[in-house]
GROMACS .gro file of C-alpha atoms in nm:
model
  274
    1UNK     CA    1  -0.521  -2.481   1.796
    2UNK     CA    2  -0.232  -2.329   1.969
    3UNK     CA    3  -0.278  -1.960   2.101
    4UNK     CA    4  -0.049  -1.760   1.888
    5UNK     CA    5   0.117  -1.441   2.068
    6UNK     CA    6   0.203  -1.123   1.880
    7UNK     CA    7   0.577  -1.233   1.911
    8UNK     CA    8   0.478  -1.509   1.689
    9UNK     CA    9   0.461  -1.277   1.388
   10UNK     CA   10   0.827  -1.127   1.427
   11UNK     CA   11   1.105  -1.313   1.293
   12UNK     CA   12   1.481  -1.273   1.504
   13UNK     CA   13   1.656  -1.096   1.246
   14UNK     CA   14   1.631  -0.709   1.359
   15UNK     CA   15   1.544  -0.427   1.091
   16UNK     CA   16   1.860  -0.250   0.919
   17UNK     CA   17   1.695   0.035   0.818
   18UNK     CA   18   1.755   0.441   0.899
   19UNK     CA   19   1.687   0.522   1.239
   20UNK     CA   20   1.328   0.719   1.180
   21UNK     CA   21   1.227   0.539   0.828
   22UNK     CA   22   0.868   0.456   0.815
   23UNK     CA   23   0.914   0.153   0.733
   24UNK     CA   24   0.963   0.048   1.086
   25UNK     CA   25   0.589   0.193   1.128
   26UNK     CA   26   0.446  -0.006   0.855
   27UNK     CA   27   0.594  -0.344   1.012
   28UNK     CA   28   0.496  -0.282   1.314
   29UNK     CA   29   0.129  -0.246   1.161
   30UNK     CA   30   0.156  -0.569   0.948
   31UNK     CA   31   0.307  -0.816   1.213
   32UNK     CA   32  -0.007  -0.637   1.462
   33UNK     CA   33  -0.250  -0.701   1.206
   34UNK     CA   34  -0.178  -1.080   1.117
   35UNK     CA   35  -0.144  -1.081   1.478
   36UNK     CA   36  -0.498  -0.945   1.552
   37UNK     CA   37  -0.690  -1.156   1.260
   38UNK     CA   38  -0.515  -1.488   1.435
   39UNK     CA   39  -0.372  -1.574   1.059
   40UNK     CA   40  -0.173  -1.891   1.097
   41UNK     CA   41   0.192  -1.798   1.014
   42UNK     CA   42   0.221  -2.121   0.784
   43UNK     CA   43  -0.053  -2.009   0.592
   44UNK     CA   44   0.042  -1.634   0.525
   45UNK     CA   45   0.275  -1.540   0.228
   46UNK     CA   46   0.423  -1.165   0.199
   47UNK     CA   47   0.573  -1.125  -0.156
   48UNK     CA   48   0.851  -0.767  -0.214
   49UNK     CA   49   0.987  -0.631  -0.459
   50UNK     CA   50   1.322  -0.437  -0.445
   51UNK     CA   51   1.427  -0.166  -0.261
   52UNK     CA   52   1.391  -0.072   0.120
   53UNK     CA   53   1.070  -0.186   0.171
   54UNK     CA   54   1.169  -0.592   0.003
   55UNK     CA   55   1.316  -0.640   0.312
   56UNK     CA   56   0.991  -0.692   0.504
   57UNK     CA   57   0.908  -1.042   0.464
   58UNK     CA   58   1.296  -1.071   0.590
   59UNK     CA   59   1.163  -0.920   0.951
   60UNK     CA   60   0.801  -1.107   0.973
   61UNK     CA   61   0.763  -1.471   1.086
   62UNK     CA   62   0.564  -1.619   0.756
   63UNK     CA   63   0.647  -1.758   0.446
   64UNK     CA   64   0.767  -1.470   0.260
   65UNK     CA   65   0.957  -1.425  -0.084
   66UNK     CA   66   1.156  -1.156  -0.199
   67UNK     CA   67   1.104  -1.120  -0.622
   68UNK     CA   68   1.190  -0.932  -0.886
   69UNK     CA   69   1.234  -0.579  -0.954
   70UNK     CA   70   0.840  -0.471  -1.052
   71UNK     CA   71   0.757  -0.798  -1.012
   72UNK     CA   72   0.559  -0.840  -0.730
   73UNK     CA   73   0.193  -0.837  -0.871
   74UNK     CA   74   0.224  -1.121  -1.133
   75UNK     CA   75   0.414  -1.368  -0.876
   76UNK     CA   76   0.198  -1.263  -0.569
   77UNK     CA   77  -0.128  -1.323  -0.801
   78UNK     CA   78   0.040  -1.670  -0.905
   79UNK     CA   79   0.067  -1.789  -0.582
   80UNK     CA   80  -0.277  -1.692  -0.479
   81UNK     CA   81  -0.449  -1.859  -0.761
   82UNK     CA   82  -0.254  -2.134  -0.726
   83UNK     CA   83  -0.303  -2.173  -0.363
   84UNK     CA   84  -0.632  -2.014  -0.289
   85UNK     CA   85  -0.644  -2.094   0.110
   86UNK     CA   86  -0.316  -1.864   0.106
   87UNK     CA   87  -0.337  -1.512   0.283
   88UNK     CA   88  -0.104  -1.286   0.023
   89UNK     CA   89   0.034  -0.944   0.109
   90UNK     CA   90   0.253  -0.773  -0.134
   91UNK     CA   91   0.466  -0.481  -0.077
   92UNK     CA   92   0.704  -0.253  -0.269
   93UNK     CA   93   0.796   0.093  -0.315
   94UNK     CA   94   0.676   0.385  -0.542
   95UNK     CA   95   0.963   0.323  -0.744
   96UNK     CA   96   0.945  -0.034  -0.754
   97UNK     CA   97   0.543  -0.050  -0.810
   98UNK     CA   98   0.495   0.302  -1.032
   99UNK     CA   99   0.798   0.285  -1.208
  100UNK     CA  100   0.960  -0.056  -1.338
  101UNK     CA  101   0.614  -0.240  -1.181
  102UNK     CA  102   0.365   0.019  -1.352
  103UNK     CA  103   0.265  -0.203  -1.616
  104UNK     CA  104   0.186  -0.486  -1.406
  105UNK     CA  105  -0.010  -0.228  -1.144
  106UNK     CA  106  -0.243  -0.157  -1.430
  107UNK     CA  107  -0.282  -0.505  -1.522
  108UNK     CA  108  -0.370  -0.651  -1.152
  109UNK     CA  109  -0.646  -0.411  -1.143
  110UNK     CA  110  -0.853  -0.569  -1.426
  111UNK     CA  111  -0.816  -0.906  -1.270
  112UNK     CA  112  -0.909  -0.832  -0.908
  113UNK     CA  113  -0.726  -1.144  -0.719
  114UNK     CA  114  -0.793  -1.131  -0.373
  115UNK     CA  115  -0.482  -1.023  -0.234
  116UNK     CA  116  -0.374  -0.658  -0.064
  117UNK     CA  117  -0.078  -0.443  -0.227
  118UNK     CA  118   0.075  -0.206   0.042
  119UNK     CA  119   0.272   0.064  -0.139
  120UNK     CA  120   0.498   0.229   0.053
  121UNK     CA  121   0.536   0.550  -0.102
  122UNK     CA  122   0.851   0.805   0.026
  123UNK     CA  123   0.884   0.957  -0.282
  124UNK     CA  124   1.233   0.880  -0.383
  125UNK     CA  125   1.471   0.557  -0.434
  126UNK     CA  126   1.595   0.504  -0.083
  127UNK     CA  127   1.783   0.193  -0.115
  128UNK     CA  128   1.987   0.326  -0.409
  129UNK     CA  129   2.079   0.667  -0.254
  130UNK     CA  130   1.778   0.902  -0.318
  131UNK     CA  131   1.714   0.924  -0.700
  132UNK     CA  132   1.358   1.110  -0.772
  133UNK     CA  133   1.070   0.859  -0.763
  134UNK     CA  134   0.770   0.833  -0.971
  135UNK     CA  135   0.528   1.024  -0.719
  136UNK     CA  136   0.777   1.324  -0.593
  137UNK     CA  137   0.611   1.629  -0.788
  138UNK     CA  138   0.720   1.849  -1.025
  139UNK     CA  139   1.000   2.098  -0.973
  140UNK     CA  140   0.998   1.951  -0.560
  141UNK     CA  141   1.422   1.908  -0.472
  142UNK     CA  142   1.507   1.715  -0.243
  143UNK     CA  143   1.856   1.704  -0.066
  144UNK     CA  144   1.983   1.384  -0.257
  145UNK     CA  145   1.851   1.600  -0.574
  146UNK     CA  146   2.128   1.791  -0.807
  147UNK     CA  147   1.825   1.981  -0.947
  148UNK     CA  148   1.429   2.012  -0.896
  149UNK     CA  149   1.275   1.700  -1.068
  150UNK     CA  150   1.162   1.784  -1.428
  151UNK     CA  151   0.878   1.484  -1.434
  152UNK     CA  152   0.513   1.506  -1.257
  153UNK     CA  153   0.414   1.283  -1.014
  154UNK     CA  154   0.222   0.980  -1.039
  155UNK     CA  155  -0.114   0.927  -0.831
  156UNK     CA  156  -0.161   0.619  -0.699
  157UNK     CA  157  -0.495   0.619  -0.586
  158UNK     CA  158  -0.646   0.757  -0.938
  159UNK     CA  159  -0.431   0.498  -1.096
  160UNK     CA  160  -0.582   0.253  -0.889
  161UNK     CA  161  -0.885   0.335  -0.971
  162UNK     CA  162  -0.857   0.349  -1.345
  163UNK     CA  163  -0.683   0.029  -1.328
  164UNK     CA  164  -1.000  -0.145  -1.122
  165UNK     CA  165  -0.924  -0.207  -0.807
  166UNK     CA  166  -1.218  -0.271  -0.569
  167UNK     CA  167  -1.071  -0.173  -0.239
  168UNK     CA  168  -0.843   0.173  -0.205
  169UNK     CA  169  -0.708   0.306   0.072
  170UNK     CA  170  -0.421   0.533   0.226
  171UNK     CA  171  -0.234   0.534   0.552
  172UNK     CA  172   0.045   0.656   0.760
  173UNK     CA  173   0.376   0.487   0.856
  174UNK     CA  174   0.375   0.691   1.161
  175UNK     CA  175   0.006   0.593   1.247
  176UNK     CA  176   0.084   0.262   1.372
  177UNK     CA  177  -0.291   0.195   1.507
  178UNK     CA  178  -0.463   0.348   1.210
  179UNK     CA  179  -0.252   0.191   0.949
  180UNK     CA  180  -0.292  -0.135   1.145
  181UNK     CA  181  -0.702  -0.119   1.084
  182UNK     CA  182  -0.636  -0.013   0.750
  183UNK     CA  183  -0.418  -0.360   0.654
  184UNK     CA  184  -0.683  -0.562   0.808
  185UNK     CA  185  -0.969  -0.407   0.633
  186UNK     CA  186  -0.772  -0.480   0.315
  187UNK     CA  187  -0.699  -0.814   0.367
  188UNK     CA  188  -1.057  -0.876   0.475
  189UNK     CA  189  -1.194  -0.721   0.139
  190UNK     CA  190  -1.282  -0.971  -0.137
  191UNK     CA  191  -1.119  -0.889  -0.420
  192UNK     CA  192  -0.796  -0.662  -0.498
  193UNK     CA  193  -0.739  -0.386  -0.186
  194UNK     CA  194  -0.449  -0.119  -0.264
  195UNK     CA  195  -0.319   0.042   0.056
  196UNK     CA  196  -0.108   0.363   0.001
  197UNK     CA  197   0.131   0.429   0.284
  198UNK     CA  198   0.272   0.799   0.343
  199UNK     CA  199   0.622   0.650   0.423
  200UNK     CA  200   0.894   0.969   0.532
  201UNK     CA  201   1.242   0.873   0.435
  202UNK     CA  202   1.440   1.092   0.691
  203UNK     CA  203   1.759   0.972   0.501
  204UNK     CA  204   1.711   1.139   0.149
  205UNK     CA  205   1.359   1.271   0.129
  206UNK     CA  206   1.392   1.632   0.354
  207UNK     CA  207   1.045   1.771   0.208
  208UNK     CA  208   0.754   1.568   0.295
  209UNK     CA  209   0.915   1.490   0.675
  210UNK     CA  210   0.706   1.385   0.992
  211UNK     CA  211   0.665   1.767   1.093
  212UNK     CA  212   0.522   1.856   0.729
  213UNK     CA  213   0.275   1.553   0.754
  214UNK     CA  214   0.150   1.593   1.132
  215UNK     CA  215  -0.061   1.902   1.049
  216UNK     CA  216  -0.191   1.804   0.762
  217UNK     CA  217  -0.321   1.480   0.768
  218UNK     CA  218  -0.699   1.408   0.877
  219UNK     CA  219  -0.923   1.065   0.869
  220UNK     CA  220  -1.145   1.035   0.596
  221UNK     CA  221  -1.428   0.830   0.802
  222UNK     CA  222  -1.385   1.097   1.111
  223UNK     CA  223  -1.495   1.337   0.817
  224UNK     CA  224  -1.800   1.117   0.730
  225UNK     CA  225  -1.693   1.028   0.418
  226UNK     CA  226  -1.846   0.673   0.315
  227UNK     CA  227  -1.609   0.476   0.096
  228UNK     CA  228  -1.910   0.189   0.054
  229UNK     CA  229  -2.010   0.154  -0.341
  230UNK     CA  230  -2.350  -0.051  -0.318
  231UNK     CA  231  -2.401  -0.301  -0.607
  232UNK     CA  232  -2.650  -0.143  -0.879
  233UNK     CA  233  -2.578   0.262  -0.773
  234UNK     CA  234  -2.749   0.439  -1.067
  235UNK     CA  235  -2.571   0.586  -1.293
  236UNK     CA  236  -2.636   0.929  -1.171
  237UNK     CA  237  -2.536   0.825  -0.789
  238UNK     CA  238  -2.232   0.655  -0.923
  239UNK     CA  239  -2.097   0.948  -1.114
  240UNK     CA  240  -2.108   1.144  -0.800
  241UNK     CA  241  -1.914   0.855  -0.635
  242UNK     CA  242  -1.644   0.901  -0.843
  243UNK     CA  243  -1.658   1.293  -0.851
  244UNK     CA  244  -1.601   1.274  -0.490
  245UNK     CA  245  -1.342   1.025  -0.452
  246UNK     CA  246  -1.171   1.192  -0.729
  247UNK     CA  247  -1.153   1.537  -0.532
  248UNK     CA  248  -1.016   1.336  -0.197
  249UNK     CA  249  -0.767   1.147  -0.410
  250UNK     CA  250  -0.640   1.487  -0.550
  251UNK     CA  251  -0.646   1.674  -0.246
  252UNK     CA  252  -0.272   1.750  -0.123
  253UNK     CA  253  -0.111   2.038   0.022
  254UNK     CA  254  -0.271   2.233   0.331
  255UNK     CA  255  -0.495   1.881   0.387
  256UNK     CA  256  -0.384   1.545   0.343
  257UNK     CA  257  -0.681   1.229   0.384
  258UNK     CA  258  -0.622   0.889   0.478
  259UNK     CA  259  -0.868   0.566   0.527
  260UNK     CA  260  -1.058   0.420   0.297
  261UNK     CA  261  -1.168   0.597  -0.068
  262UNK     CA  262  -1.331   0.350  -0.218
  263UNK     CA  263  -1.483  -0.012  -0.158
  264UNK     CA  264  -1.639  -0.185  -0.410
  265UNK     CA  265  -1.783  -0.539  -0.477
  266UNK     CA  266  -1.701  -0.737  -0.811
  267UNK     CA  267  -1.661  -1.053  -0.875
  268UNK     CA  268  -1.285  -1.199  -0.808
  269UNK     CA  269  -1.031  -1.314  -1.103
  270UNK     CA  270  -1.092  -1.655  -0.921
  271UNK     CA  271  -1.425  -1.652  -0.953
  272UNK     CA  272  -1.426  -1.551  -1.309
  273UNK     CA  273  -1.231  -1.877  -1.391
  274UNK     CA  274  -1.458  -2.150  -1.250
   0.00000   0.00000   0.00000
């Protein structure tokens, strides 16, 4: 087999995004991570959406294919079923997973294909000049903003785990290292892993910048805080399970957690259909 170099992973076309946007971080921690598993580049698929973040498969050397708006779970889960040897990441945005995509968020949870959805989450509509997105809170302005934003927020880690996925977890553009273990532990889970990715959009999104996150963010495992859900918890240890990762899912403001929440085993929607 031929040695494959981290180089291998980038593609020649250079990023056009904002000077600062996190989504440079996030690449950096995908092309690393395929890098560091020594995935073959023939056999790797990254499915987008629309928006900023569609344009990663564009910047990664591996098959990659740029869908629909929302779209991204049913055609990513296609392709995985259909060619189980495949190693599928999908990405998107907030907007384009939580708002168009919401319905087919919900759905991929109750199937569990064994894929990993990274969410890159900046709060607003970058691509298409700053509209509020479905997770920037109630009454929060930003500068692209006319006037506060009249609709909650969206939380995609409860959602996730109402919806059934097995594997949740949340990382930071700017983390490069962290969000790099983070992506690998997802696409080593069995089953359906959701990573949710703090992404700052310097461009339109002047509230939640890299100086409000720095101070507040702090590592979930550092913490000891177990994620691990063994197979047959009682009823009574499970409920506190889910108590707990409901208060870290929730917790925003002065303290901000990322790694992993929540890892569960179940069987996988391929499994199910033998």
């Amino acid at each position: 087999m031929v040695e494959l170099k981290l180089s291998d992973y980038k593609a020649d076309k250079h990023p056009d995004w904002c000077p600062g946007c996190g989504d440079f971080g996030i690449l950096s921690a995908l092309q690393m991570a395929l890098f560091e598993l020594r995935l073959d580049p023939s056999r790797t698929v990254v499915f987008s959406g629309i928006g900023c973040s569609a344009k990663t498969p564009h910047y990664l050397n591996a098959y990659g294919v740029h869908t629909l708006h929302g779209r991204v779970l049913p055609i990513a889960q296609g392709a995985k079923l259909a060619n189980p040897h495949l190693a599928v990441v999908a990405v998107g945005g907030d907007g384009d997973g939580l708002g168009i995509g919401a319905g087919h968020f919900v759905a991929a949870g109750r199937r569990n294909v064994d894929l990993l959805y990274i969410l890159y989450d900046n709060e607003v509509y970058g691509l298409t000049k700053g509209q509020a997105g479905p997770t920037l809170g109630l009454g929060e302005k930003t500068k692209s903003l006319p006037k506060p934003n009249p609709q909650g927020r969206i939380n995609p880690l409860l959602l996730a785990f109402a919806s059934g996925y097995t594997w949740i977890g949340r990382g930071y553009a700017y983390d490069v290292k962290g969000l790099k273990e983070l992506i690998k532990e997802g696409m080593g889970h069995r089953g359906l892993a959701f990573l949710h990715v703090l992404q700052p959009c310097p461009t339109y999104n002047d509230l939640h910048t890299k100086e409000w996150f720095a101070p507040r963010l702090y590592n979930l495992q550092e913490e000891g805080y177990d994620p691990q859900v063994p197979p047959g918890l009682p009823p009574e240890a499970l409920d506190r399970r889910m108590a707990l990762f409901q208060e870290k899912a929730l917790e925003w403001g002065e303290r901000i957690p990322v790694g992993v929440f929540w890892k569960a085993e179940a069987p996988t929607f391929e499994e199910r259909l033998r």
